[in-house]
Rosetta silent file (secondary structure, phi, psi, omega in degrees, C-alpha in Angstrom):
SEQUENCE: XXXXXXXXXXXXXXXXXXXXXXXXXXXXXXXXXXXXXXXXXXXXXXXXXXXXXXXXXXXXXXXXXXXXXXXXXXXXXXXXXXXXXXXXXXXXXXXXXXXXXXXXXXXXXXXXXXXXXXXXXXXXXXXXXXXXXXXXXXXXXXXXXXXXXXXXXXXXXXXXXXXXXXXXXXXXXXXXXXXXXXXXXXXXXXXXXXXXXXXXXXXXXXXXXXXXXXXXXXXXXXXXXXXXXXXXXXXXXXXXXXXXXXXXXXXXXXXXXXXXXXXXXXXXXXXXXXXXXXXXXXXXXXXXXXXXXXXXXXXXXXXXXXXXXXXXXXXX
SCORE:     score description
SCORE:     0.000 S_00000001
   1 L     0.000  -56.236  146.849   17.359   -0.359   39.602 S_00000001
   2 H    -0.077  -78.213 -176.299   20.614   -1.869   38.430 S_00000001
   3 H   -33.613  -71.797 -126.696   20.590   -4.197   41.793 S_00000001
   4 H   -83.194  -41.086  161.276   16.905   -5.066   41.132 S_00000001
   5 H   -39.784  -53.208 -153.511   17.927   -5.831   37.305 S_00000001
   6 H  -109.568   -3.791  162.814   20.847   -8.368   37.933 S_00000001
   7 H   -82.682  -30.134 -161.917   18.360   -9.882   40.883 S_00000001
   8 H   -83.277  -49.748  165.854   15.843  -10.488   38.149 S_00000001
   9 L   -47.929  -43.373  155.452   18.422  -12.191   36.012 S_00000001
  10 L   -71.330  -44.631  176.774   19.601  -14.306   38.318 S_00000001
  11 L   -93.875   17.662  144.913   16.436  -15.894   38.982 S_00000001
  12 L   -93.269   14.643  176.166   15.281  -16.706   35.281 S_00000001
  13 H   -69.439  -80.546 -168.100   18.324  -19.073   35.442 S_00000001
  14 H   -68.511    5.249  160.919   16.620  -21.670   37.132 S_00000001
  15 H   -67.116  -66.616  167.240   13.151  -20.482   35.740 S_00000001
  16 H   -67.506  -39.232  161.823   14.439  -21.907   32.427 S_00000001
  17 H   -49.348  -42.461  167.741   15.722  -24.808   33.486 S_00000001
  18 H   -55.995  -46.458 -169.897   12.477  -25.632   35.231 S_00000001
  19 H   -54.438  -78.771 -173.349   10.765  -24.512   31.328 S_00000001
  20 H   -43.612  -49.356 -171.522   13.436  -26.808   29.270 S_00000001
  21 H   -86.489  -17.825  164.064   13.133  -29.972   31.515 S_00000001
  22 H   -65.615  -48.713  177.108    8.942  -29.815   31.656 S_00000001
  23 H   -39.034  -52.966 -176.305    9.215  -29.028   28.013 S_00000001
  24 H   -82.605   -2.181 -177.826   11.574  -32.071   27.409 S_00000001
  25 H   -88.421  -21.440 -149.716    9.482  -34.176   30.001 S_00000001
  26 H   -97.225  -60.460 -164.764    6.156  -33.137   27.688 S_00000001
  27 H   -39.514  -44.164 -175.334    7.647  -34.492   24.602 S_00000001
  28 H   -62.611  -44.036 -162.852    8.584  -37.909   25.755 S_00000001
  29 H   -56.201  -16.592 -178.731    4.680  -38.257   26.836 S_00000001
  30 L   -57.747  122.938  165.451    3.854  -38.185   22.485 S_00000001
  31 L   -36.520  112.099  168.764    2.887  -41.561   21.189 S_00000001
  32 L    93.531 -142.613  163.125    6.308  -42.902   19.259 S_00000001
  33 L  -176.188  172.798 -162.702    9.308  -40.570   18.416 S_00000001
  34 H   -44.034  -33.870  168.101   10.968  -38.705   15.686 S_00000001
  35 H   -60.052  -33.812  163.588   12.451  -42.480   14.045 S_00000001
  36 H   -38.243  -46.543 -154.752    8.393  -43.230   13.352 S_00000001
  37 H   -65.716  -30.095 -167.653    8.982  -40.594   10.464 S_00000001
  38 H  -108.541   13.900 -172.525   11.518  -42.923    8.374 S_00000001
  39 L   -70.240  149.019  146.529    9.387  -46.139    8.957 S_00000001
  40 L  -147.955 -170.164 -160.174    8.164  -47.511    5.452 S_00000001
  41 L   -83.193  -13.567  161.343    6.573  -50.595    4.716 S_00000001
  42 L  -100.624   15.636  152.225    9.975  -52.329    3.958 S_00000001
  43 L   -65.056  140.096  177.442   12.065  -50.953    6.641 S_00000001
  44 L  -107.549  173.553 -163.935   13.461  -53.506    9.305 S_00000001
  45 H   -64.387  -45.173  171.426   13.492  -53.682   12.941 S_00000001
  46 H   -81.862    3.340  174.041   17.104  -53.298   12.546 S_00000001
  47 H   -83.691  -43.533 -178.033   17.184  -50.044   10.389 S_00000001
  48 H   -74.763  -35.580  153.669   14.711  -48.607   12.754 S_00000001
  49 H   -43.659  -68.549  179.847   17.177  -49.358   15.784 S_00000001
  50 H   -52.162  -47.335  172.271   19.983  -47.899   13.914 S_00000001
  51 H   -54.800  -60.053  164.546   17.760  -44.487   12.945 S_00000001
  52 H   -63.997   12.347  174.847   16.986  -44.444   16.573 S_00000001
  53 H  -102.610  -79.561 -127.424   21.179  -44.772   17.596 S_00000001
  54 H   -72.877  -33.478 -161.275   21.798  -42.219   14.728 S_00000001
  55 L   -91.585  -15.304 -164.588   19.252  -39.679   16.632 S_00000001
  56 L    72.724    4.600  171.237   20.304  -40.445   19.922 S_00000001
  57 L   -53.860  -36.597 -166.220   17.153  -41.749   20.738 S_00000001
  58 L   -98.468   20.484  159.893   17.723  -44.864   22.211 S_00000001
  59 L   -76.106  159.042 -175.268   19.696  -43.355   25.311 S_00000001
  60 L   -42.849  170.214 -160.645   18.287  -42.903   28.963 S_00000001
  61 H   -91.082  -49.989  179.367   15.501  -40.041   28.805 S_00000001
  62 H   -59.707  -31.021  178.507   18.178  -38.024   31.591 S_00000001
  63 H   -64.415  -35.244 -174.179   21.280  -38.775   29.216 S_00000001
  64 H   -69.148  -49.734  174.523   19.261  -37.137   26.222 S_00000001
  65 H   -34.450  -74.535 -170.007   18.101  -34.372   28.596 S_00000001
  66 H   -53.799  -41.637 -158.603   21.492  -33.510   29.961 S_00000001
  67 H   -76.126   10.068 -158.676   23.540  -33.854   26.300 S_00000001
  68 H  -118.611  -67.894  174.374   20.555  -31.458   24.757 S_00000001
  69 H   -41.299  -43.923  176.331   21.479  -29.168   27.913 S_00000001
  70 H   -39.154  -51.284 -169.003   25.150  -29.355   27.179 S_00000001
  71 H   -53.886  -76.010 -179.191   24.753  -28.016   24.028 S_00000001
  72 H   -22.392  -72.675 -159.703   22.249  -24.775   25.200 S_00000001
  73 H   -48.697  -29.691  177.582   24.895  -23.753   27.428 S_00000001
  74 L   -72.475   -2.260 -146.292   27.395  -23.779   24.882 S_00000001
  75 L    80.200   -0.370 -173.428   25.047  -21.996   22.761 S_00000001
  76 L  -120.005  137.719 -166.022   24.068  -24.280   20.323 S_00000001
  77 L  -109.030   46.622  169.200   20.528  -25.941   20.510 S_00000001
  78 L    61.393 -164.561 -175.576   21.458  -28.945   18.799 S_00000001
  79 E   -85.392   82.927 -176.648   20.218  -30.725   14.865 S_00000001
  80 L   -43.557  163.152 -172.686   17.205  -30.969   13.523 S_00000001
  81 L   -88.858  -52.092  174.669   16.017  -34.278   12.969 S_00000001
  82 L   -78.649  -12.203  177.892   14.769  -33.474    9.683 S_00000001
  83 L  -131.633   -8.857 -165.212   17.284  -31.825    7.383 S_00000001
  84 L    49.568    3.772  142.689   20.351  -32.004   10.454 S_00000001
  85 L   -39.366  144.687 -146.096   20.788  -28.100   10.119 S_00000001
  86 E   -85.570  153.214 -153.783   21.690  -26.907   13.122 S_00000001
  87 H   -66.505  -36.456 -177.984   18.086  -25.474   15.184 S_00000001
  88 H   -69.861  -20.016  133.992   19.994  -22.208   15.605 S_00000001
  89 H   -54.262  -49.330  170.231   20.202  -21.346   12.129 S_00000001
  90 H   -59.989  -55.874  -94.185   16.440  -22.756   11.377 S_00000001
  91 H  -122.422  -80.241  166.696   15.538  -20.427   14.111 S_00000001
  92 H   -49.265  -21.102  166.327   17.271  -17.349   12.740 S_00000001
  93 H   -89.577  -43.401  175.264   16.062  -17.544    9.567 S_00000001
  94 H   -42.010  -64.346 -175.985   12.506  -17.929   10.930 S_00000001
  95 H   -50.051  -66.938  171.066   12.026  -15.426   13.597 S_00000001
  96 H     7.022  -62.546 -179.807   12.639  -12.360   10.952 S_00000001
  97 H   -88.294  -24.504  178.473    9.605  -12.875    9.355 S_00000001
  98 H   -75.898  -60.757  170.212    7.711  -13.812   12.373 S_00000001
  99 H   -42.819  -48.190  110.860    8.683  -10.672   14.057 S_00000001
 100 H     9.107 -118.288 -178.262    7.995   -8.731   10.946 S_00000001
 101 H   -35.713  -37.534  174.269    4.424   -9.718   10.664 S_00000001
 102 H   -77.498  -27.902 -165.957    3.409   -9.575   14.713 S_00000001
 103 H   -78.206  -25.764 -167.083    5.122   -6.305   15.237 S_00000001
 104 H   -70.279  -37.351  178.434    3.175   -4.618   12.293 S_00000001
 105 H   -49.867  -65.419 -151.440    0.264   -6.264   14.067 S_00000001
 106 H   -83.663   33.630 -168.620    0.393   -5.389   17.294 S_00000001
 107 H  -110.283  -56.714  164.308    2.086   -2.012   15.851 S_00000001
 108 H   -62.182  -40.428  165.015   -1.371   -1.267   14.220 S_00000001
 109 H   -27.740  -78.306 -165.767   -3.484   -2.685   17.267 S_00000001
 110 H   -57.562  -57.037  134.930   -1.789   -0.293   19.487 S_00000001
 111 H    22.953  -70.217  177.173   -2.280    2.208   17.111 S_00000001
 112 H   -84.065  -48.076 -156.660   -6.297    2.084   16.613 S_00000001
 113 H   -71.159  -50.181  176.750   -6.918    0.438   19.955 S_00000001
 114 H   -39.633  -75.216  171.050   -5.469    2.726   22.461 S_00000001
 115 H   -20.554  -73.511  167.112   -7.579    5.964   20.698 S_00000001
 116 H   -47.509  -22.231  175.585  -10.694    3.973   20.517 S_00000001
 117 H   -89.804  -38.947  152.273  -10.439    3.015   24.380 S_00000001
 118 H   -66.715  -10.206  158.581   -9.897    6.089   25.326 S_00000001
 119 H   -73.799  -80.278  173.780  -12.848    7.765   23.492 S_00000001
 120 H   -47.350  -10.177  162.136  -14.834    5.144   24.499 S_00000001
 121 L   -83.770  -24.713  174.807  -13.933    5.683   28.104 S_00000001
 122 L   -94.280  -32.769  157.013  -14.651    9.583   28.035 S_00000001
 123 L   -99.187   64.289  145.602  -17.973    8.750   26.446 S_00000001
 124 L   -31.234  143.192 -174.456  -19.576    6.437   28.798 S_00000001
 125 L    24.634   45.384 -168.932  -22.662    5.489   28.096 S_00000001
 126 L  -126.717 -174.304 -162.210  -23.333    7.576   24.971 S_00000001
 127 H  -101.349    3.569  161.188  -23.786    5.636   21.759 S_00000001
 128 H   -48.910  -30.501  165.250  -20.211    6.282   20.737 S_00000001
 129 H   -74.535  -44.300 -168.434  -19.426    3.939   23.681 S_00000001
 130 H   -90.874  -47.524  176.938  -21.755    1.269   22.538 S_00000001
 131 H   -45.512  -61.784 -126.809  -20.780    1.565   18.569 S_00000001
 132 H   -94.012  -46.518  176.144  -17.235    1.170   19.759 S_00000001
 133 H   -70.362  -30.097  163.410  -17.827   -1.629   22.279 S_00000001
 134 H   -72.093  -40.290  169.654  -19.571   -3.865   20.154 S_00000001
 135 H   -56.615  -27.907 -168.085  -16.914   -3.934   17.461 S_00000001
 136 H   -71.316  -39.735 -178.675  -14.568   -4.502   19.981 S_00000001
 137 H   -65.127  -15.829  163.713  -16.702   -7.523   21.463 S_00000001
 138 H  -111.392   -1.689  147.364  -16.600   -9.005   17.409 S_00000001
 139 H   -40.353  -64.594 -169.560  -13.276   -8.178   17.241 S_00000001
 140 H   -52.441  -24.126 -136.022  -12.864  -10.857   20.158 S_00000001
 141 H  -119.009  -86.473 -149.841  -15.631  -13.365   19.067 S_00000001
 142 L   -53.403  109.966  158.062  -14.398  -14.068   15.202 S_00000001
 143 L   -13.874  123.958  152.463  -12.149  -17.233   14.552 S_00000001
 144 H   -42.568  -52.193  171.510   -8.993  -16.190   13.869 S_00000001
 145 H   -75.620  -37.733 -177.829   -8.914  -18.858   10.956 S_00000001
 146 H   -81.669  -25.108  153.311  -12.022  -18.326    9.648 S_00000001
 147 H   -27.298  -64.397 -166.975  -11.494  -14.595    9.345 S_00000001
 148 H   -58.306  -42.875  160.690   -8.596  -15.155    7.859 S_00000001
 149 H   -84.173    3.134  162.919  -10.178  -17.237    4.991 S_00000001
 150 H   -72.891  -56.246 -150.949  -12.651  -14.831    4.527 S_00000001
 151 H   -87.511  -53.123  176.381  -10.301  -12.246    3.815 S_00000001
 152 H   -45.961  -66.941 -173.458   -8.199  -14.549    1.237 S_00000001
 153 H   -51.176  -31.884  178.966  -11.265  -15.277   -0.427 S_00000001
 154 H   -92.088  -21.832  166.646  -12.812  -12.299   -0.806 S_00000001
 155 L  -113.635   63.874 -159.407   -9.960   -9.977   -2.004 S_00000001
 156 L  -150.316  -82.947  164.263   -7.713  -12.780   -2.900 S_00000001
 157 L  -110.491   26.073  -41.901   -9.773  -14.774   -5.051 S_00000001
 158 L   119.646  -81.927 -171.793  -12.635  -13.251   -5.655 S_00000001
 159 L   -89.570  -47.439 -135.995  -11.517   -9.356   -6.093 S_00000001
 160 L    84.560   -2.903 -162.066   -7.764  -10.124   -6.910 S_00000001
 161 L   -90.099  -19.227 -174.235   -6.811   -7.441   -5.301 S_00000001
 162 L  -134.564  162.511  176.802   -3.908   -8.729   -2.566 S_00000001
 163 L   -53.918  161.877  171.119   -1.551  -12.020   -2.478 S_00000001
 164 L  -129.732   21.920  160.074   -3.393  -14.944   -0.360 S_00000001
 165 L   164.398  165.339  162.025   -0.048  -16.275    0.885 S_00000001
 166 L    96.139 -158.128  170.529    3.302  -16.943    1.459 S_00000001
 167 L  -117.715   14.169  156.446    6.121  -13.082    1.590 S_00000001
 168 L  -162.838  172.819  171.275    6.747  -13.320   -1.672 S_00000001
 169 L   -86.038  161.737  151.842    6.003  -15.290   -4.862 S_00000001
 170 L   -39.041  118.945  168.768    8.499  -18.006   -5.731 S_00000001
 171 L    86.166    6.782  166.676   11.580  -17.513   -7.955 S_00000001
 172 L  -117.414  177.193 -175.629   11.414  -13.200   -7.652 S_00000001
 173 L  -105.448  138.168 -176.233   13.327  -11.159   -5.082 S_00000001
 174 L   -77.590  100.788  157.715   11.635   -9.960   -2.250 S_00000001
 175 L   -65.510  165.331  165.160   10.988   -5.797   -2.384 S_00000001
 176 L   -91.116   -0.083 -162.945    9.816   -3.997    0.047 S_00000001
 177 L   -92.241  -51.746 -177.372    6.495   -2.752   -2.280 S_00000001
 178 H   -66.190  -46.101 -168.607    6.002   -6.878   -2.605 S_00000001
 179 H   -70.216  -35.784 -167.593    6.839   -7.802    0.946 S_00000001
 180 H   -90.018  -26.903  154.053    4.384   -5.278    2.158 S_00000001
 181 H   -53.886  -52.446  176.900    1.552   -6.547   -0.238 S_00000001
 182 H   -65.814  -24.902 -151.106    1.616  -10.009    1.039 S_00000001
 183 H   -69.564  -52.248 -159.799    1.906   -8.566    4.470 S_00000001
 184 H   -48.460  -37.831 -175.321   -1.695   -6.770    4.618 S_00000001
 185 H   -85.325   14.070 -174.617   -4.136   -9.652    4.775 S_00000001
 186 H  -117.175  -64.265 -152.632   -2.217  -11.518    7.679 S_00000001
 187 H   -56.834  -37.443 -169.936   -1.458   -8.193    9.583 S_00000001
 188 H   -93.780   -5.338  177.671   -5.140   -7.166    9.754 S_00000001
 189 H   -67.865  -84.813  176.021   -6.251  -10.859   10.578 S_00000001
 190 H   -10.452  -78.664 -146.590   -3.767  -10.471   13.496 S_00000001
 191 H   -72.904  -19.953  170.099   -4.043   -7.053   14.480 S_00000001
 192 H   -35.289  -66.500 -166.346   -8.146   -7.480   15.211 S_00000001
 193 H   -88.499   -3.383  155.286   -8.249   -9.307   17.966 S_00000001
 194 H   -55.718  -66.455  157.282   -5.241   -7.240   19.801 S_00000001
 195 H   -22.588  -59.695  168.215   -6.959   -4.386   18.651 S_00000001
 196 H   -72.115  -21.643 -166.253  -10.391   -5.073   20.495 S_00000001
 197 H   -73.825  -40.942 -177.335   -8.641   -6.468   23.287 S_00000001
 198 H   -46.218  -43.001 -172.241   -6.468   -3.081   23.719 S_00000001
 199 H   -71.055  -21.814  160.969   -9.362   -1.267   23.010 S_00000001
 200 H  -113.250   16.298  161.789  -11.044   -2.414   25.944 S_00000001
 201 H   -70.601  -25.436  177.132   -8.567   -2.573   28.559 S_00000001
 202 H  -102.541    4.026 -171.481   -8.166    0.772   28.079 S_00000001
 203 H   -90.737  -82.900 -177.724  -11.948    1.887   27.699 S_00000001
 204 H   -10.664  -61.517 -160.282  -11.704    0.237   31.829 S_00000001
 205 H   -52.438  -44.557 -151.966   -8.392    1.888   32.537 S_00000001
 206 H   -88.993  -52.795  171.591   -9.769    5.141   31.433 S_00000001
 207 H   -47.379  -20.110 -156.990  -13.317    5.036   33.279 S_00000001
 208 L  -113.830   -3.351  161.771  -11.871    3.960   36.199 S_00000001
 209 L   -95.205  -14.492 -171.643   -9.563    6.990   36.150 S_00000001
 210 L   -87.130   -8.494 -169.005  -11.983    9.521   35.507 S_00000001
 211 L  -122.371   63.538  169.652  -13.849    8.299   38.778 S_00000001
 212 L  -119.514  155.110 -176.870  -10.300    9.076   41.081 S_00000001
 213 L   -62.291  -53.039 -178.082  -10.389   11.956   43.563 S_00000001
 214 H   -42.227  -31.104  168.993   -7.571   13.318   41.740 S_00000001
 215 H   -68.120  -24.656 -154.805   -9.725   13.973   38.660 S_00000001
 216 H  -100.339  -19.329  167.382  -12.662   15.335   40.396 S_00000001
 217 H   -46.367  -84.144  157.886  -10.238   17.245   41.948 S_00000001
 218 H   -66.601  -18.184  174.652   -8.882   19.064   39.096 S_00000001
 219 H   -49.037  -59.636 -150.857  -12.289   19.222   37.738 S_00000001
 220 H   -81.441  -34.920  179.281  -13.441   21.775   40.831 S_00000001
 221 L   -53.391   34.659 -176.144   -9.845   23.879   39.951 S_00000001
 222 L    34.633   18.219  143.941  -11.853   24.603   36.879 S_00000001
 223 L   -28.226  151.461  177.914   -9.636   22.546   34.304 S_00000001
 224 L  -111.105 -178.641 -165.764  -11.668   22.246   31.412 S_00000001
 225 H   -68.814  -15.704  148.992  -12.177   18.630   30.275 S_00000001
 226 H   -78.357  -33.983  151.522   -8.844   18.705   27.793 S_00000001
 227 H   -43.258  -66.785  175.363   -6.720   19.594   30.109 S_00000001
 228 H   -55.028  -33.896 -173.848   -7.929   16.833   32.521 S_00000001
 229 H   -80.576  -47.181  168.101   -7.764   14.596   29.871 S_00000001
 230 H   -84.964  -69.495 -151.635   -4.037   15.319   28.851 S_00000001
 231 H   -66.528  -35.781  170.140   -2.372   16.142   31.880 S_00000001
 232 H  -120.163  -20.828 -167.278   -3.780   13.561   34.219 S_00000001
 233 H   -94.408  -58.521  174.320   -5.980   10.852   32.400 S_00000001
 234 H   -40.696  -77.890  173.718   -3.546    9.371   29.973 S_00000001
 235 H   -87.162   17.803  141.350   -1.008    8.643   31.817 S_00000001
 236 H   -29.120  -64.045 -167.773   -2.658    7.219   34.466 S_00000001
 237 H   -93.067   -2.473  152.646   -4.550    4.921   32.350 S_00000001
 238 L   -70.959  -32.576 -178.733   -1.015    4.003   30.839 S_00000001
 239 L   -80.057   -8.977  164.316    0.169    1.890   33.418 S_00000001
 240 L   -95.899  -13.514  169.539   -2.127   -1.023   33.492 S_00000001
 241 L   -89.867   11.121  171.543   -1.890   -1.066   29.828 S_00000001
 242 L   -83.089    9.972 -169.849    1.806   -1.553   30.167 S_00000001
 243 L  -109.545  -57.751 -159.727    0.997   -4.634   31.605 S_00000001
 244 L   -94.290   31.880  122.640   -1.254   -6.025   28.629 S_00000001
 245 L   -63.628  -63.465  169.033    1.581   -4.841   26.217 S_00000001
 246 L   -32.781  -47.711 -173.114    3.775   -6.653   28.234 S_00000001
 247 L   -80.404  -18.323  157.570    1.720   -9.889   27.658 S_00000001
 248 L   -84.624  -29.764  173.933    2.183   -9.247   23.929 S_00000001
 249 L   -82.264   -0.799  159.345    5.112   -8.780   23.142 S_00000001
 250 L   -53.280  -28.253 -165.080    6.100  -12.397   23.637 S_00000001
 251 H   -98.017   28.402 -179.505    3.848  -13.462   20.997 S_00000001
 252 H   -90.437   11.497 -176.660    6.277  -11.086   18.460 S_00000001
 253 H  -112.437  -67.486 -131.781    8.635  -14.763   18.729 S_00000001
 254 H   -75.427  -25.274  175.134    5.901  -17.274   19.439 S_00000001
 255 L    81.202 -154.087  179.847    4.000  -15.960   16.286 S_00000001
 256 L  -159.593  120.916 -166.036    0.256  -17.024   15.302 S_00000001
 257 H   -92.993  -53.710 -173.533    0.602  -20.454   14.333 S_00000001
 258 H   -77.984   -0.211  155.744   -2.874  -20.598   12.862 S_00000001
 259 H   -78.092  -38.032  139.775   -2.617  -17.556   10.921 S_00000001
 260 H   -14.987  -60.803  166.161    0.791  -18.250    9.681 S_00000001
 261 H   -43.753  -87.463  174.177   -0.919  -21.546    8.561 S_00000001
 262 L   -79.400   46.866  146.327   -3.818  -19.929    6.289 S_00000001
 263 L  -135.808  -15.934  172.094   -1.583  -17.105    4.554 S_00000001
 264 L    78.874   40.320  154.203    1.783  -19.791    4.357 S_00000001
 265 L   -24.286   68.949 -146.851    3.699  -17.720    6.564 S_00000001
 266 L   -75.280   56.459 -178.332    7.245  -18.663    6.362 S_00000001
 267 L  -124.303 -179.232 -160.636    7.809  -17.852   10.149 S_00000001
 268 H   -54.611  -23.027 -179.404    8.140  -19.408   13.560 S_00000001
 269 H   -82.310  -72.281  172.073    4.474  -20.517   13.872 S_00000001
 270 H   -41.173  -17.443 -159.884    4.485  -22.764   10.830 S_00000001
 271 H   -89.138  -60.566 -176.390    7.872  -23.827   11.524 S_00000001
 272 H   -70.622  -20.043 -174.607    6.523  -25.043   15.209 S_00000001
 273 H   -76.336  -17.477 -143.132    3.127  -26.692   13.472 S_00000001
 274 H  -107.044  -49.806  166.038    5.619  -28.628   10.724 S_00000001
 275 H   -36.812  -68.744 -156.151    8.175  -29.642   14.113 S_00000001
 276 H   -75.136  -33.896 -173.017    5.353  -31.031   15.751 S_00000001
 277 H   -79.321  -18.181 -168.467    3.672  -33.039   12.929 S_00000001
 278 H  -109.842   27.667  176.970    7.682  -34.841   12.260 S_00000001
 279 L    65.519  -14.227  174.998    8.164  -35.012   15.717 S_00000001
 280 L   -46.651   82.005 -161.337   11.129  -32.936   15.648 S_00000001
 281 H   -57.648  -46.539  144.591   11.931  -32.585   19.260 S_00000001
 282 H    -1.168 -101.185 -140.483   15.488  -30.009   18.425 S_00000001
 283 H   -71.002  -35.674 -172.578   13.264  -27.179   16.559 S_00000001
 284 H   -75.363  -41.045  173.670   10.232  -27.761   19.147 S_00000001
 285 H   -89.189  -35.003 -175.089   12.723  -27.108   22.268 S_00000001
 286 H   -65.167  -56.154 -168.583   14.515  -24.396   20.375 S_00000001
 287 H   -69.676  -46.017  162.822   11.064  -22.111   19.643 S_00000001
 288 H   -27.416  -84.632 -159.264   10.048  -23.516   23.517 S_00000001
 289 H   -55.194  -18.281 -175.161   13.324  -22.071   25.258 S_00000001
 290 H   -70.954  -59.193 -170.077   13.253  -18.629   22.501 S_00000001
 291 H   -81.929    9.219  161.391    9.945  -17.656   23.897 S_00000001
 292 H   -88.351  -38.859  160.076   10.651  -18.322   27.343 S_00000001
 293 H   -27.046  -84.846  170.528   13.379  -15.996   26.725 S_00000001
 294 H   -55.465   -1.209 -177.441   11.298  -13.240   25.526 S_00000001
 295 H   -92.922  -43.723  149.670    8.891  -13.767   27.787 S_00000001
 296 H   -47.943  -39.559 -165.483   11.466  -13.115   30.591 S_00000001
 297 H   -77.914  -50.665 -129.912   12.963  -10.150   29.238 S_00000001
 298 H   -76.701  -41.574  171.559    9.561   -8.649   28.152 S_00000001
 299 H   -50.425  -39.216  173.930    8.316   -8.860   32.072 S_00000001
 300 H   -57.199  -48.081 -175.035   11.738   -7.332   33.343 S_00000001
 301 H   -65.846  -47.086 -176.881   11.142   -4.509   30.366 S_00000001
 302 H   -71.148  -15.209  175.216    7.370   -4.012   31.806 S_00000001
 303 H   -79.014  -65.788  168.367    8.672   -3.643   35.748 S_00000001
 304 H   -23.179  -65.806  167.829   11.201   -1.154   34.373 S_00000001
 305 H   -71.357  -13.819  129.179    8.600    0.959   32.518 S_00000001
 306 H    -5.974  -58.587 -164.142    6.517    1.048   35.534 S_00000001
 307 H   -76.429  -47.000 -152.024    9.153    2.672   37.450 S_00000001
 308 H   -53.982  -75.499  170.572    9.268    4.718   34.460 S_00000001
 309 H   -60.753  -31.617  169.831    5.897    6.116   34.142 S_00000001
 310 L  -103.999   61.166 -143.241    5.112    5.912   37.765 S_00000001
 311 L   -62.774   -9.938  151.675    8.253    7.734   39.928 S_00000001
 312 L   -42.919  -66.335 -179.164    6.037    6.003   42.929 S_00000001
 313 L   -42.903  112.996 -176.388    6.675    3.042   42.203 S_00000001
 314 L  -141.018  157.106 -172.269   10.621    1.916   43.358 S_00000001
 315 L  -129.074  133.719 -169.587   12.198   -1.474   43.682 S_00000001
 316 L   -90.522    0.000    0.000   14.722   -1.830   46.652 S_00000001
């Protein structure tokens, strides 16, 4: 496993390098650059030259590339364009809160969904099964944003009853009693559409385990149907959802930019919508290369638990 680890490692080196120079090859294709932002109607042709020298903009596209790489390797992902704080700092303050808010989603998702998929998989075709699948299919269906503005409005403004944005109000200290108020109306906006999706990858997983020899199997050795149900049907039907776990936890860096958006999220998703609108190429390659990161690890962590859960499974 070890071997198979430090094999794995070695080849996301040049996985991210392929990510970082299509990333920095994507950018260049945007109408203008980051020097657009400090144009006003009396700025001159030579002020805008000089803003683009100060930025390093007006070097070869490969000189910019390479001196952006230099940096990574040293650790440091270079300056924002807009405040010059360095993207590694911006970053670190961000993620917290981003991380925060997706894991309570997908903390509750997993939570609800898994149960419900597995109910609904031992009642096939009953109407428990039907009830269950149709929420899940308007889990899946409803705009994320418009949800989301549903839910400010109706206990927001309307009832009064929860915060309709930002993690705390302005000018108080963030509690955890406060922190956890603002939190609710983002978290279940999130956690919905995880939720149905969990719930029906595993209503699949689970039907499609109950109709294995092995089941039918224990069935005629008189098991009764709890038995069958703990000892062989769970964790069975755990290993393909370690896969669509896998595929989630990346988005505890990349965030939900448009929820983030309609609740004023101070995390990594607004942070990347606010990058993108100044052009700030720095902060835009920093949240790129973080969630390439995590995206890497999180597959290596999902091979691993494989192994884990399945002692078949072995990697030479």
């Amino acid at each position: 496993m070890l071997k198979y680890i430090f094999k794995r490692i070695l080849t996301a080196i040049p996985v991210l390098l392929i990510i970082s120079l299509g990333a920095f090859l994507m950018l260049q294709l945007a109408p203008g650059d980051a020097a657009d932002l400090y144009i006003t109607p009396d700025t001159t042709q030579q002020q805008i030259e000089a803003t683009r020298t100060a930025l390093g903009l007006d070097q070869p596209l490969y000189v910019q590339y390479f001196s952006w790489l230099s940096q990574v390797l040293r650790g440091h992902l270079g300056y924002s364009f807009s405040n010059n704080m360095p993207v590694t700092q911006i970053l670190a303050e961000r993620v917290g809160p981003t991380v925060l808010l997706m894991g309570a989603a997908l903390v509750l998702a997993y939570i609800v969904g898994i149960p419900l998929g597995l109910l609904s998989g031992r009642k096939k075709g009953t109407w428990v099964d039907s009830s269950i699948t149709a929420v899940s299919f308007l889990g899946i269906s409803i705009p994320s944003f418009f949800f989301g503005l549903s839910l400010v409005y109706i206990f927001g403004v309307e009832l009064g009853w929860l915060p309709t944005g930002g993690m705390f109000p302005l000018g108080t200290e963030p509690t955890f009693g406060i922190v956890i108020q603002h939190m609710i109306l983002p978290v279940i906006v999130l956690s919905v559409a995880y939720m149905a999706n969990m719930t029906r990858y595993m209503r699949s997983t689970t039907i499609d385990v109950y109709e294995q020899n092995y089941i039918r199997t224990a069935v005629a050795k008189g098991l009764n149907a709890q038995e069958v149900f703990t000892f062989h049907s769970i964790r069975n039907s755990l290993i393909p959802i370690i896969t669509v776990i896998g595929t989630d936890l990346p988005k505890l860096v990349g965030g939900a930019i448009v929820t983030e958006q309609v609740f004023s999220w101070p995390g990594l998703g607004s942070l990347t919508m606010t990058a993108i609108q100044q052009r700030n190429y720095p902060i835009i390659l920093g949240v790129t290369m973080l969630s390439a990161v995590v995206v890497l690890v999180a597959n290596l962590v999902v091979d691993i638990l494989y192994a884990v859960i399945d002692p078949r499974i072995q990697y030479d």
